[in-house]
Coordinates of C-alpha atoms (C1' of nucleotides) in Angstrom, one line a residue:
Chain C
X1 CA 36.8 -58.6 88.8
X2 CA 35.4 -55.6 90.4
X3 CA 33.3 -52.8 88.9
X4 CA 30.9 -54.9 87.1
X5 CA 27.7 -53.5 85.9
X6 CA 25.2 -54.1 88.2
X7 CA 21.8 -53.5 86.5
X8 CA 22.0 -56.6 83.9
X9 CA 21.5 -60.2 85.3
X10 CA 20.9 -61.5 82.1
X11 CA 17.2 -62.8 81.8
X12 CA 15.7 -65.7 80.1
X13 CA 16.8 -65.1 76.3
X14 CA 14.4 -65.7 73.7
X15 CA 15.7 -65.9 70.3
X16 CA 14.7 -62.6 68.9
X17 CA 16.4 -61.3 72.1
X18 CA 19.9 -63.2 71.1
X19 CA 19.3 -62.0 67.6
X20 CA 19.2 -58.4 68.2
X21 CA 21.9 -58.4 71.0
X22 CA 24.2 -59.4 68.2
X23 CA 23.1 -57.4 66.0
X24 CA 23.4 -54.4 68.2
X25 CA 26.9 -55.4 69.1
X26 CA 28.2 -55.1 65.9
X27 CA 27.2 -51.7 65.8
X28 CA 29.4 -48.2 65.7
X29 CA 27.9 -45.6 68.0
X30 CA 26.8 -44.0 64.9
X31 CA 25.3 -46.8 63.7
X32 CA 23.4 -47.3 66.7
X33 CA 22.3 -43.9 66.9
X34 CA 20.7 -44.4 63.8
X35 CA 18.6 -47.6 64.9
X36 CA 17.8 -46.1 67.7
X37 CA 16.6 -42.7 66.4
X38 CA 14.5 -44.5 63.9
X39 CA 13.1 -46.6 66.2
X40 CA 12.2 -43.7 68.4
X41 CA 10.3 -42.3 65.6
X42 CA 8.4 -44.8 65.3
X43 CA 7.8 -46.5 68.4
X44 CA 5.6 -44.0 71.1
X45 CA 6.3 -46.7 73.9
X46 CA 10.0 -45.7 73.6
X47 CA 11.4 -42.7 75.1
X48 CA 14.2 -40.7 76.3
X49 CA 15.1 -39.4 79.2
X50 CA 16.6 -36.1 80.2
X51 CA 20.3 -36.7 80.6
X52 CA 21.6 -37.9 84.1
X53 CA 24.3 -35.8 85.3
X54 CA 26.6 -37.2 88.1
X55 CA 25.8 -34.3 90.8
X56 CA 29.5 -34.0 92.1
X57 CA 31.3 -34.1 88.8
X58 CA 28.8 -33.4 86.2
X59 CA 29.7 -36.0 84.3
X60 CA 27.1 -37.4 82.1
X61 CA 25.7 -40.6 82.4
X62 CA 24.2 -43.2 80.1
X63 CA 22.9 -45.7 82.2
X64 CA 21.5 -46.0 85.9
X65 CA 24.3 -47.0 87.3
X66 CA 26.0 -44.5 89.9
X67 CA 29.0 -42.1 88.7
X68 CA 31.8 -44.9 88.8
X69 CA 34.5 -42.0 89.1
X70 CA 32.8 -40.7 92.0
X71 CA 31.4 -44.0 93.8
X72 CA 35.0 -45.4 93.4
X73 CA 36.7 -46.5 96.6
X74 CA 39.7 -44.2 97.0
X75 CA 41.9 -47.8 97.9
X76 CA 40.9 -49.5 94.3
X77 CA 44.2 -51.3 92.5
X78 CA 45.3 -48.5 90.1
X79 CA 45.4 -51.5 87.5
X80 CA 41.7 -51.6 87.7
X81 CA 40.4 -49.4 85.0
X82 CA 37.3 -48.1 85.1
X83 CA 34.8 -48.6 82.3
X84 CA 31.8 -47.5 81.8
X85 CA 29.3 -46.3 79.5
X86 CA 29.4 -42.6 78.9
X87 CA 27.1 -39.5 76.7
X88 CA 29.7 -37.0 76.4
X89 CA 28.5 -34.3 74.3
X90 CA 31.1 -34.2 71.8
X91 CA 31.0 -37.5 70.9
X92 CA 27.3 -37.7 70.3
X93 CA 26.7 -38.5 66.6
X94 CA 24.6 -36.1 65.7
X95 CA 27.1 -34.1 65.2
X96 CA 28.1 -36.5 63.0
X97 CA 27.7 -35.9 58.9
X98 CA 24.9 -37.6 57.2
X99 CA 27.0 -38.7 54.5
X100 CA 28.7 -41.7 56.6
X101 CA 26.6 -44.4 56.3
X102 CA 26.8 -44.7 52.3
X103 CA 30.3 -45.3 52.9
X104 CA 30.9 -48.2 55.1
X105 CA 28.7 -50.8 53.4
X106 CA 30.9 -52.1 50.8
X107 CA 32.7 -55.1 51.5
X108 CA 35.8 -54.1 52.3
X109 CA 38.7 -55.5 54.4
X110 CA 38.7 -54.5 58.1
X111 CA 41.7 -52.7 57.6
X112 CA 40.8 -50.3 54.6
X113 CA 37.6 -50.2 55.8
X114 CA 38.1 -46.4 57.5
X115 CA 39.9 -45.4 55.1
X116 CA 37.0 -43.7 53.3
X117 CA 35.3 -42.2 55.9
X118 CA 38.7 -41.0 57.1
X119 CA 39.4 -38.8 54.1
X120 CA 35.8 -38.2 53.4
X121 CA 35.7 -36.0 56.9
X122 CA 39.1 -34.6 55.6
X123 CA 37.2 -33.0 52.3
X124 CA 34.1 -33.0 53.5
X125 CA 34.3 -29.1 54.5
X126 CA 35.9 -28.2 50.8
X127 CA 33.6 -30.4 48.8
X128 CA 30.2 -29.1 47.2
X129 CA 27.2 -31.3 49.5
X130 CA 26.3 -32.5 45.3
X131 CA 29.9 -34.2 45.5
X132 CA 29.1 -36.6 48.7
X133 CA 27.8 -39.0 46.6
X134 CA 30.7 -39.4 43.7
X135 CA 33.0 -38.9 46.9
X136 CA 31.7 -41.9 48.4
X137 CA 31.8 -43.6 45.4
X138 CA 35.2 -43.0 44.5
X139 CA 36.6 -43.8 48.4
X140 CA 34.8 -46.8 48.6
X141 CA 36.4 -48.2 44.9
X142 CA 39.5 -47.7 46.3
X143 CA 41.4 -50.7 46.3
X144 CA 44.0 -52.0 49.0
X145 CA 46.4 -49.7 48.1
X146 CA 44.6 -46.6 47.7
X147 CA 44.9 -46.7 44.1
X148 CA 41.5 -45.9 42.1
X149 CA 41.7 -48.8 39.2
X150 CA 37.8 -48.1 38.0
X151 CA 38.1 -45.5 35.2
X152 CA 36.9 -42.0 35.5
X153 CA 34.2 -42.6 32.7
X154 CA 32.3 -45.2 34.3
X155 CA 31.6 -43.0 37.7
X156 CA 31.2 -39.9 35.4
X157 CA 28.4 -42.1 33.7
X158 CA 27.1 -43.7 36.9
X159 CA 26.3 -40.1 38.1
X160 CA 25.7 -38.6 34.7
X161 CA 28.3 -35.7 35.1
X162 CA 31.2 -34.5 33.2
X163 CA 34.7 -36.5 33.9
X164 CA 35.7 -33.3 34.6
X165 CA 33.9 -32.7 37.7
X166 CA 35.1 -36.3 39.2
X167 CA 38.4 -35.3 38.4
X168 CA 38.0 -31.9 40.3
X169 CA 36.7 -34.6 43.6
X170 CA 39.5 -36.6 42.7
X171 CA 41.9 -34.0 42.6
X172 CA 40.4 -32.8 46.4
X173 CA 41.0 -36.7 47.4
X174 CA 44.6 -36.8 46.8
X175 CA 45.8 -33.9 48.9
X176 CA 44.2 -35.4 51.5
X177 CA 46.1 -37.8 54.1
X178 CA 47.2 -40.0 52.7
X179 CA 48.3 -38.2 50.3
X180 CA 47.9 -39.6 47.0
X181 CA 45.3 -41.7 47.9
X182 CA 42.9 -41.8 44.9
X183 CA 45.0 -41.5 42.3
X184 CA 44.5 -44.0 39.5
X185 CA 48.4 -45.1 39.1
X186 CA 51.3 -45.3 41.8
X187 CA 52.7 -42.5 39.4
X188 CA 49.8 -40.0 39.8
X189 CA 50.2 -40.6 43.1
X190 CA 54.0 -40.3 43.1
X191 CA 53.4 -36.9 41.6
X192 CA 50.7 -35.5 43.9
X193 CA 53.2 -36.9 47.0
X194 CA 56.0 -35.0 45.1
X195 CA 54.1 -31.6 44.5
X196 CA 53.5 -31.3 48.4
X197 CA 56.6 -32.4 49.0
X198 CA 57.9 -29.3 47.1
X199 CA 56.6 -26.9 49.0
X200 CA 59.1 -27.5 51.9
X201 CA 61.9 -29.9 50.6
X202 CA 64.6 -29.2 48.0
X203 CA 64.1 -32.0 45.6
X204 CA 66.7 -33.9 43.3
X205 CA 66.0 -32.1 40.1
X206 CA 64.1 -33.5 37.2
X207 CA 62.7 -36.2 39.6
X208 CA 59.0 -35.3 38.6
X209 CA 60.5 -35.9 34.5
X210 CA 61.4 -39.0 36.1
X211 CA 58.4 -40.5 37.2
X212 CA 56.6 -38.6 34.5
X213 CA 58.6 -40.4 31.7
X214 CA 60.3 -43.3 33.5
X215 CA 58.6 -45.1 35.3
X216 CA 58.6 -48.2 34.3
X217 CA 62.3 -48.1 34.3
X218 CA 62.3 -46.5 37.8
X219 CA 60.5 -49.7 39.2
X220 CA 62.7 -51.6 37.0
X221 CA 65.9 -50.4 38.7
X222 CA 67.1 -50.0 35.3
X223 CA 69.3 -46.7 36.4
X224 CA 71.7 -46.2 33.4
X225 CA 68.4 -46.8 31.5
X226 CA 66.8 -44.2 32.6
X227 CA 69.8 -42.0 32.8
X228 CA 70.6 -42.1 29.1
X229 CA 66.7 -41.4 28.5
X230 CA 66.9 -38.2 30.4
X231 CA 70.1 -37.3 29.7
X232 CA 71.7 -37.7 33.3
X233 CA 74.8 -38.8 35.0
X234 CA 73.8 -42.2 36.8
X235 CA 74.5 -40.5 40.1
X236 CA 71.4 -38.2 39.3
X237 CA 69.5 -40.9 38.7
X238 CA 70.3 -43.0 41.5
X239 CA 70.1 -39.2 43.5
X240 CA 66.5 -39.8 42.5
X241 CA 65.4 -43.3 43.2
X242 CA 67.0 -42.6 46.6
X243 CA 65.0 -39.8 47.3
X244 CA 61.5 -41.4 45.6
X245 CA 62.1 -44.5 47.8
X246 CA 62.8 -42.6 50.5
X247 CA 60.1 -39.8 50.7
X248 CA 57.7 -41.0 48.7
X249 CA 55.2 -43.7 48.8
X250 CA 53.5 -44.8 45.5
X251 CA 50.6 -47.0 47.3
X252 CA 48.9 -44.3 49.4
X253 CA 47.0 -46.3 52.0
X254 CA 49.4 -49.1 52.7
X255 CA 51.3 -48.2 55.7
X256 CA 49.0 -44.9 56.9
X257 CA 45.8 -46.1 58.4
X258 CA 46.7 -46.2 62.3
X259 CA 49.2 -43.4 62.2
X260 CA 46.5 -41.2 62.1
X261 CA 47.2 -38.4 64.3
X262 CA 44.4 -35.9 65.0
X263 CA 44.9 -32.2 65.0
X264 CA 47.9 -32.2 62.8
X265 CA 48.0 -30.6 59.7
X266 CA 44.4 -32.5 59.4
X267 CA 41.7 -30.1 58.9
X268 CA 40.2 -29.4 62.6
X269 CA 36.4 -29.6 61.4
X270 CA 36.9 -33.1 60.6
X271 CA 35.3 -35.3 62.8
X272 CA 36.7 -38.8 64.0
X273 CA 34.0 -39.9 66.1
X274 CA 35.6 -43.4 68.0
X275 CA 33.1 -45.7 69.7
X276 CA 35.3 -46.3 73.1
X277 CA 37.4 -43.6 74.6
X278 CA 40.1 -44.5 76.5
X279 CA 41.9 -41.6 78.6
X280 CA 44.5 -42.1 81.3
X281 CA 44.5 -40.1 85.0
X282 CA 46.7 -39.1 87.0
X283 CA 50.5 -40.1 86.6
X284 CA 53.6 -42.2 86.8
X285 CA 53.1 -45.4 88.8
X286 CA 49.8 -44.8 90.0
X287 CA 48.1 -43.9 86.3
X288 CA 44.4 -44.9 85.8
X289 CA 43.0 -45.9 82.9
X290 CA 39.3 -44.6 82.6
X291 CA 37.6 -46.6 79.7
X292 CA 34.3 -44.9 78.1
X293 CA 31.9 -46.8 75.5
X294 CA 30.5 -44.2 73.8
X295 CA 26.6 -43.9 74.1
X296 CA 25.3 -42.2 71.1
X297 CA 22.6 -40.8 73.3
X298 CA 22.1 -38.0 75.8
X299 CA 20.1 -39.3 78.2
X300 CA 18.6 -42.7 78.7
X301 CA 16.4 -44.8 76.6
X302 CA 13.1 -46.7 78.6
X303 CA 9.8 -47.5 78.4
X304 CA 7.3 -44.5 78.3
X305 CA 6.4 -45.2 81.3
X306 CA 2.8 -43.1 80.4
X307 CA 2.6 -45.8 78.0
X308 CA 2.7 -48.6 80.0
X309 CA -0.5 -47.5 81.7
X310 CA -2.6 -46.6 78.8
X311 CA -1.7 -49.7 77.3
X312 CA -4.5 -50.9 80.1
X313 CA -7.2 -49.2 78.8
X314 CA -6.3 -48.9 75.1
X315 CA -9.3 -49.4 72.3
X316 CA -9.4 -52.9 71.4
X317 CA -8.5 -52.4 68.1
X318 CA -5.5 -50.4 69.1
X319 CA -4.7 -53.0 71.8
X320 CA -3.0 -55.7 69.8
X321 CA -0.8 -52.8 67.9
X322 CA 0.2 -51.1 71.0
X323 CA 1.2 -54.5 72.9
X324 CA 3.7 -54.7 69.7
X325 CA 5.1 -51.3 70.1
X326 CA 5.2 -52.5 74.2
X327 CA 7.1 -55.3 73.3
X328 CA 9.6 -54.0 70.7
X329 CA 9.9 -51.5 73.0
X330 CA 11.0 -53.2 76.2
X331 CA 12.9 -56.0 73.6
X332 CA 15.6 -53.1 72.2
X333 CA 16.0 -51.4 76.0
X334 CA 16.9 -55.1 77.3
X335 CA 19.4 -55.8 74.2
X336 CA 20.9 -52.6 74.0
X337 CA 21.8 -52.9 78.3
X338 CA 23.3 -56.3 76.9
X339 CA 25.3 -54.7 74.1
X340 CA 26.8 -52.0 77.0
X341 CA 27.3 -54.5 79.1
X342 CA 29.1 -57.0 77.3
X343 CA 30.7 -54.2 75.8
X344 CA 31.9 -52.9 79.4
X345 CA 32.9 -56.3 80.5
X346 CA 35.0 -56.6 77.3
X347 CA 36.7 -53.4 77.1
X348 CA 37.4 -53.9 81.2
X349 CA 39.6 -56.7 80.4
X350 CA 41.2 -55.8 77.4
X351 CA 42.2 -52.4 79.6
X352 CA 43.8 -54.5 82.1
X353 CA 45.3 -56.8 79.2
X354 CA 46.8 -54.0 77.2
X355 CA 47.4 -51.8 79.6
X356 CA 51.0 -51.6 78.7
X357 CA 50.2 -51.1 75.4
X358 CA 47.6 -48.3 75.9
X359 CA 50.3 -46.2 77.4
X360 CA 53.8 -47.0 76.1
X361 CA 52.8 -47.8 72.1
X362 CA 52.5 -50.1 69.6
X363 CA 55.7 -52.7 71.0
X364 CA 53.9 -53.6 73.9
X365 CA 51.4 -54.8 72.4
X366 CA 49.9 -57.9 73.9
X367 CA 49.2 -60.6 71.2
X368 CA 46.5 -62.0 72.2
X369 CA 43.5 -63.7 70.8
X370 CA 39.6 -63.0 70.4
X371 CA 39.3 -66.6 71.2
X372 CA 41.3 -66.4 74.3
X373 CA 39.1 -63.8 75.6
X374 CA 36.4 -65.4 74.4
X375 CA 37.3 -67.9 77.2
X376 CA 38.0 -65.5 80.0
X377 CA 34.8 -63.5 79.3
X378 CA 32.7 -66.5 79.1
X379 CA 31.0 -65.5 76.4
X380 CA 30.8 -67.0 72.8
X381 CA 33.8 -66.7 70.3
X382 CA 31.6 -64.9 67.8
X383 CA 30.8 -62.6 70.4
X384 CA 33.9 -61.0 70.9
X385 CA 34.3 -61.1 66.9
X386 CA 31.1 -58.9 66.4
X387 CA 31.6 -56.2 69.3
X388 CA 35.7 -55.8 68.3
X389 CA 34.9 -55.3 64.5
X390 CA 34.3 -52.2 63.0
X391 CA 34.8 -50.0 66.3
X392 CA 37.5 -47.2 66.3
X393 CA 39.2 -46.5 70.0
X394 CA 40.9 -43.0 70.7
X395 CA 43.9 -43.5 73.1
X396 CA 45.2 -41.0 75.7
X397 CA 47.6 -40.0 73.4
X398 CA 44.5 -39.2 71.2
X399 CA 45.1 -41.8 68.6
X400 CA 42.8 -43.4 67.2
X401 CA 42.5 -46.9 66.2
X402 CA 40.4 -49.9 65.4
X403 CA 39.5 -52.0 68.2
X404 CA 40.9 -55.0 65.7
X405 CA 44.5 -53.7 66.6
X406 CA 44.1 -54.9 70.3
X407 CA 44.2 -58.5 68.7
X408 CA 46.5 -58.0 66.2
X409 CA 49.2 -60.6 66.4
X410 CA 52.3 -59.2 64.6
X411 CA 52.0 -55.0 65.4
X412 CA 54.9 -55.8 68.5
X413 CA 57.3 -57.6 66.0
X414 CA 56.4 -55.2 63.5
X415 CA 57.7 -52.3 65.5
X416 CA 60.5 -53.9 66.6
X417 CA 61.0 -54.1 63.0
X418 CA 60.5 -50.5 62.2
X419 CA 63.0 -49.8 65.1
X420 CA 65.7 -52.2 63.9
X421 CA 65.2 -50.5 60.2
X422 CA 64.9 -47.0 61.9
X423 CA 68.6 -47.4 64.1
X424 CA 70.5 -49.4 61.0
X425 CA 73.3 -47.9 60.1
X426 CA 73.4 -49.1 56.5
X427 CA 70.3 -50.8 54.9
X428 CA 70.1 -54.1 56.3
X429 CA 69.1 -57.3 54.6
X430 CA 66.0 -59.8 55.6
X431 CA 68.1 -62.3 56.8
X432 CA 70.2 -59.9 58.8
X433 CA 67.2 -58.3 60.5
X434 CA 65.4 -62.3 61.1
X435 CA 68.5 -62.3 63.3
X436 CA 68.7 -59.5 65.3
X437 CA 64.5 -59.9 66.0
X438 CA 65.6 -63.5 67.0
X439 CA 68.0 -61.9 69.2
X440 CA 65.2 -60.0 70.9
X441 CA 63.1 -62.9 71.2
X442 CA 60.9 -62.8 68.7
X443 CA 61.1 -65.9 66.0
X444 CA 60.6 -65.5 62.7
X445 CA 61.2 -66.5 59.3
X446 CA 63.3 -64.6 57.1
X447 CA 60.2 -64.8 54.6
X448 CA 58.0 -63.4 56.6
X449 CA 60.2 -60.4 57.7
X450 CA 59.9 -59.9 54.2
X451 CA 56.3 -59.7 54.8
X452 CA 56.3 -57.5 57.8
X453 CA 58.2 -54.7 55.5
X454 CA 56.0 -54.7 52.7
X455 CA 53.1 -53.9 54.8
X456 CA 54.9 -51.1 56.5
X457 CA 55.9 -50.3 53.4
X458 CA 59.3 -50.3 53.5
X459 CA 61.9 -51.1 50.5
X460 CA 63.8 -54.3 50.4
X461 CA 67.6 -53.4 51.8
X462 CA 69.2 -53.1 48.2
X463 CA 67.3 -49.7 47.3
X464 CA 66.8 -48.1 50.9
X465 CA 69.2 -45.6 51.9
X466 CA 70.3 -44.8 55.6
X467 CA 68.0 -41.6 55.5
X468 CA 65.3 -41.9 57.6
X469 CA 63.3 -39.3 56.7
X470 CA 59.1 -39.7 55.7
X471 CA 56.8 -38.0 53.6
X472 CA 55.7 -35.0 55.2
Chain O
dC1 C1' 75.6 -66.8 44.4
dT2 C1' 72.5 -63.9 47.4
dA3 C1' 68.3 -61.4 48.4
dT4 C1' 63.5 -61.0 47.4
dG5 C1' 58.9 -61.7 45.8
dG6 C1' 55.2 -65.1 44.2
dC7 C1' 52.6 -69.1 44.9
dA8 C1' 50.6 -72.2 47.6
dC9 C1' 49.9 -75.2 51.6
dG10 C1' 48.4 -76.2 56.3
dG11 C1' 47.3 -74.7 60.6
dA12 C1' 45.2 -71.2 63.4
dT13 C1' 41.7 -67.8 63.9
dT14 C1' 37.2 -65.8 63.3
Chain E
dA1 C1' 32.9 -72.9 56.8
dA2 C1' 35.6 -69.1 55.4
dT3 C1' 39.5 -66.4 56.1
dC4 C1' 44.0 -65.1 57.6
dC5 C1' 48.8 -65.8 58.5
dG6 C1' 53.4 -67.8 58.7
dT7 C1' 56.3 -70.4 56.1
dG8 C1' 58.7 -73.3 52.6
dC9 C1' 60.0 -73.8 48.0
dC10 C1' 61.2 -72.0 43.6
dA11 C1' 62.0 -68.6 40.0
dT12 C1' 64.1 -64.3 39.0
dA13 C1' 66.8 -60.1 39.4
dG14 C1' 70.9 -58.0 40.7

DNA sequence: CTATGGCACGGATT
DNA sequence: AATCCGTGCCATAG
């Protein structure tokens, strides 16, 4: 394996050393910013450096190591990506709102877990700075779904302000993407989906009555039900539940998070700050990956090296407090090369590993294992678990997406899935499409198919229609 | 009778 | 040790 790091042989680890490596690895860029910029404030052995600039491409630098786009040997196998740790500007968090690290404490699953801060950067331009708070406490009560199921009273209390002003946040949080996330039932949200929706789509008529006053028959499937209650023919009715299953989505944030597309309609002030950057060069056969770990500072963290020499001399009583601050000091420096390296090391294998999938999409996935790599990298399984968690990656195609998704062991079936259900002529049934993905190689149980749908969201056969068409 | 969702079990993964 | 995931069995809706 070429391209390593150089400046890390690992030293002698003492336990506080082992202890903060890990901790430091499970870090976001952002979070790390935040340690360290704490730390700087209170540490005067610590400093920064001015920011090293690679002299023939500018390119900023994070560590000591020479530009490894510009020291690259012209020859190198176009499969070897290059990774390394990089400043670049618009990715340093302190551009970053302040407002983000309420949010990602609560335990959430991996997968919801960006959810909040996703919208929150959506609103965050429209919402009143007093809102944050109630914002963040709404996004982060959100349950797997999307679906708010604490009532309005108790956060009104819990901030002491009028349910009227959590309903006007609330109301800000559903027209964001997802749309309809927040709402307290699949109905409101149903509603909120179907309002935007009306803006450019002709819609069945009376289908907001519909949801309004029939729900419960709509899940039901009870058609003639619901017909006779609104005075329709059944065709209108089933007119409706066609275009409701079709268009609409009543559990906001089930299939969304990773389809998150930047620029779109999204508002362009909002801020999706990902921890490793991957962007490709060059084309055709001979594409490059170039792999950046994001360094949430410009410039380079050492020892003050000023420091180190008063530290001689220093006042006996000041002695003992500086030696701490020389210690601390020289302890995060080590760990955080150890976090970049591992991290480089890591993200340089998974490059090659999911290369395909990098470039072509979500069905070339690898399936692969954090044990596995685990293995490869010779590094501990737990390792790998801490530095892949809770870290967002933006593709070439600018996507962005948890690291987690490089492990994930279904997302290749899955897709083959959403192709099969995509190309089907007429709605095809579990058993049916357990066939054809046998066909194709891929084994699996006609229950779990069944499984795979629901968490892309998709109807069971018997009330989807051949139209292909999603919200927005 | 067929298609699907719920529950729960066991093995793999973290 | 805790959690996740695929799967089999069974009840239920259509």
């Amino acid at each position: 394996m070429l391209l390593q790091t150089q400046s890390t042989t690992i030293r002698p680890l003492t336990t506080a050393h082992l202890a903060q490596t890990m901790t430091l690895l499970g870090l976001t860029s952002f979070e790390l910013y935040q340690k360290i910029e704490t730390e700087l404030a209170s540490n005067p052995a610590l400093e920064l450096t001015a920011e090293r600039v690679c002299p023939h491409c500018r390119r900023p630098l994070a560590d000591s190591n020479p530009c490894p786009i510009c020291t690259r040997p012209s020859n190198s196998n176009p499969n070897e990506p290059i990774v390394y740790v990089s400043s670049r500007e618009d990715f340093l968090p302190s551009k970053y709102t302040s407002s983000e690290s309420e949010i990602s404490e609560e335990g959430l699953t991996p997968d919801s877990e960006d959810l909040p801060t996703y919208v929150l950067r959506q609103i965050a331009p429209d919402l009143d700075p007093d809102d944050h708070f109630i914002a963040a406490h709404i996004l982060t009560s959100l349950d797997d779904d999307g679906l708010l199921r604490t009532p309005l009273a108790e956060i009104a209390h819990y901030h002491h302000v009028p349910i009227s002003r959590i309903e006007d946040v609330i109301h800000l949080i559903q027209h964001s993407d997802p749309l309809g996330v927040g709402s307290q039932t699949p109905q409101e949200a149903l509603l909120v989906q179907l309002e935007i929706l009306a803006e450019t789509t002709t819609i069945p008529p009376f289908t907001a009555k519909a949801i309004q006053e029939g729900m419960d028959l709509l899940s039901r499937r009870q058609y003639s039900e619901l017909g006779h209650k609104l005075h329709l023919p059944l065709s209108n009715v089933k007119e409706i539940a066609n275009f409701i299953s079709d268009n609409l989505n009543p559990y906001p944030a089930r299939a969304h998070w990773g389809d998150v597309r930047q620029g779109s309609s999204a508002n362009p002030d909002v801020y999706y700050h990902p921890d490793i950057v991957i962007t490709s060069q060059g084309e055709s056969e001979v594409t490059h990956l170039m792999v950046e770990v994001i360094s949430p500072l410009a410039g380079r963290l050492r020892i003050n090296p000023l420091f180190r020499e008063a530290i001689h001399d220093a006042p006996q009583e000041k002695a003992e407090q500086w030696q701490e601050d020389l210690d601390r000091a020289s302890l995060l420096v080590k760990c955080l090369q150890q976090r970049n390296n591992t991290l480089v090391r890591l993200m340089q294998r998974l490059a090659v590993i999911q290369r395909q999938f990098i470039l072509e999409g979500d069905s070339e996935l690898a399936p692969i294992t954090r044990a596995s790599l685990a293995e490869e990298l010779g590094v501990h399984e737990s390792t790998i678990s801490r530095a892949v968690a809770s870290k967002a990656v933006q593709l070439p195609t600018g996507r962005m997406v948890p690291l987690s998704k490089f492990f994930d062991r279904s997302l290749h079936i899955r897709t083959a899935l959403l192709e099969i259900i995509a190309k089907e002529s007429k709605p095809l049934t579990d058993i049916q499409i357990a066939k054809i993905l046998d066909k194709q190689g891929y084994q699996v149980a006609r229950r779990t198919v069944a499984k795979y749908r629901a968490m892309e969201g998709i109807l069971p056969a018997h009330l989807r229609s051949k139209n292909k068409q999603n919200i927005r």
